[in-house]
Amino acid sequence: MELPTPEDLREHRNRVGLTQSALADRAEVSQPLIARIESGDVDPRLSTLRRIVTALDAAEGGIRRARDLMHTSVIAIAPDDSVREAIDRMGEEGYSQLPVVHDGYPVGIISNGDVRRASSENAAELPVADVMRESITTVAPEATLDTVDTHLDHHDAVIVVESGQMLGIITEADVAAHLS
């Protein structure tokens, strides 16, 4: 990974039409720090450089983040709810899968396919915990579209989590809608 030079940062800022003050506000740093970085007087910490580059990319509209793609009104089910409740909720909402959430944190996912594979006669009466898949992927709200897309290659959904709480969900349909 090649880090941007002070000249690169200045050119990028000018290309997107931001003043040093506007960039400082977006990156949550001071304007004098931006000036010192661009002049080469100061080497920023990596976390500061990341915030500056993220702010520049956002101003340019280039990089989308998980927070831009996620659905925040997540319909979920609890692990101790019955599979029948999960089936009914998926049918009512028109979803093929639901995150399984315990105390605000995702612990799994249940889909129509999981229900179909639970081939016992009383599968509908089982608790969701007995049928769900515990293999889920979580990302931070700042995860890039590339990161989310990579996870979706292997999972049905990506759950957006911050400070131990579920904020939203992203499915392939969400990414496809964004790309179109």
CSV table of N, CA, C and O in Angstrom, one decimal, residues 6-7 9-10 13 19-21 23-24 29-44 52:
chain,number,residue,atom,x,y,z
A,6,PRO,N,2.4,14.5,0.7
A,6,PRO,CA,1.8,15.8,1.0
A,6,PRO,C,1.2,16.5,-0.3
A,6,PRO,O,0.1,17.0,-0.3
A,7,GLU,N,2.0,16.3,-1.4
A,7,GLU,CA,1.5,16.9,-2.7
A,7,GLU,C,0.3,16.2,-3.2
A,7,GLU,O,-0.6,16.8,-3.7
A,9,LEU,N,-2.0,14.8,-1.3
A,9,LEU,CA,-3.2,15.2,-0.5
A,9,LEU,C,-3.7,16.6,-1.0
A,9,LEU,O,-4.9,16.8,-1.1
A,10,ARG,N,-2.7,17.5,-1.2
A,10,ARG,CA,-3.1,18.9,-1.7
A,10,ARG,C,-3.8,18.8,-3.0
A,10,ARG,O,-4.8,19.4,-3.2
A,13,ARG,N,-7.3,17.3,-2.6
A,13,ARG,CA,-8.2,18.3,-1.9
A,13,ARG,C,-8.6,19.4,-2.9
A,13,ARG,O,-9.8,19.7,-3.0
A,19,THR,N,-11.6,23.5,0.7
A,19,THR,CA,-10.6,24.3,1.3
A,19,THR,C,-9.9,23.5,2.4
A,19,THR,O,-10.5,22.4,2.8
A,20,GLN,N,-8.8,23.9,2.9
A,20,GLN,CA,-8.2,23.3,4.0
A,20,GLN,C,-9.1,23.2,5.2
A,20,GLN,O,-9.2,22.2,5.9
A,21,SER,N,-9.9,24.3,5.5
A,21,SER,CA,-10.8,24.3,6.6
A,21,SER,C,-11.9,23.3,6.4
A,21,SER,O,-12.3,22.6,7.4
A,23,LEU,N,-11.9,20.5,4.6
A,23,LEU,CA,-11.3,19.2,4.8
A,23,LEU,C,-11.0,18.9,6.3
A,23,LEU,O,-11.3,17.8,6.7
A,24,ALA,N,-10.5,19.9,7.0
A,24,ALA,CA,-10.3,19.7,8.4
A,24,ALA,C,-11.6,19.3,9.1
A,24,ALA,O,-11.6,18.4,10.0
A,29,VAL,N,-10.1,17.1,12.1
A,29,VAL,CA,-8.7,17.6,12.6
A,29,VAL,C,-8.7,19.1,12.4
A,29,VAL,O,-9.6,19.7,11.9
A,30,SER,N,-7.6,19.7,12.8
A,30,SER,CA,-7.5,21.2,12.7
A,30,SER,C,-7.0,21.6,11.4
A,30,SER,O,-6.3,20.9,10.7
A,31,GLN,N,-7.4,22.8,10.9
A,31,GLN,CA,-7.0,23.4,9.7
A,31,GLN,C,-5.4,23.6,9.7
A,31,GLN,O,-4.8,23.3,8.7
A,32,PRO,N,-4.9,24.1,10.8
A,32,PRO,CA,-3.4,24.2,10.8
A,32,PRO,C,-2.7,22.9,10.6
A,32,PRO,O,-1.6,22.8,10.0
A,33,LEU,N,-3.3,21.8,11.1
A,33,LEU,CA,-2.6,20.5,10.9
A,33,LEU,C,-2.7,20.1,9.4
A,33,LEU,O,-1.7,19.6,8.9
A,34,ILE,N,-3.8,20.4,8.7
A,34,ILE,CA,-3.9,20.1,7.3
A,34,ILE,C,-2.8,20.9,6.6
A,34,ILE,O,-2.1,20.4,5.7
A,35,ALA,N,-2.7,22.2,6.9
A,35,ALA,CA,-1.7,23.0,6.3
A,35,ALA,C,-0.3,22.5,6.5
A,35,ALA,O,0.6,22.5,5.6
A,36,ARG,N,0.0,22.1,7.7
A,36,ARG,CA,1.4,21.6,8.0
A,36,ARG,C,1.6,20.2,7.3
A,36,ARG,O,2.8,20.0,6.9
A,37,ILE,N,0.6,19.4,7.2
A,37,ILE,CA,0.8,18.1,6.5
A,37,ILE,C,1.1,18.4,5.0
A,37,ILE,O,2.0,17.8,4.4
A,38,GLU,N,0.2,19.3,4.4
A,38,GLU,CA,0.4,19.6,3.0
A,38,GLU,C,1.7,20.2,2.7
A,38,GLU,O,2.3,20.1,1.6
A,39,SER,N,2.3,21.0,3.6
A,39,SER,CA,3.6,21.6,3.4
A,39,SER,C,4.7,20.7,3.7
A,39,SER,O,5.9,21.0,3.4
A,40,GLY,N,4.4,19.5,4.2
A,40,GLY,CA,5.5,18.6,4.6
A,40,GLY,C,6.2,18.9,5.9
A,40,GLY,O,7.2,18.2,6.2
A,41,ASP,N,5.7,19.8,6.7
A,41,ASP,CA,6.3,20.1,8.0
A,41,ASP,C,6.0,19.0,9.0
A,41,ASP,O,6.8,18.9,10.0
A,42,VAL,N,5.0,18.3,8.8
A,42,VAL,CA,4.6,17.3,9.8
A,42,VAL,C,4.2,16.0,9.1
A,42,VAL,O,3.7,15.9,8.1
A,43,ASP,N,4.6,14.8,9.8
A,43,ASP,CA,4.2,13.5,9.3
A,43,ASP,C,3.0,13.1,10.2
A,43,ASP,O,3.2,12.9,11.4
A,44,PRO,N,1.9,12.9,9.6
A,44,PRO,CA,0.7,12.6,10.4
A,44,PRO,C,0.7,11.1,10.9
A,44,PRO,O,1.4,10.3,10.2
A,52,ILE,N,-8.2,11.7,6.9
A,52,ILE,CA,-8.1,12.7,5.8
A,52,ILE,C,-8.4,12.1,4.5
A,52,ILE,O,-9.2,12.6,3.7
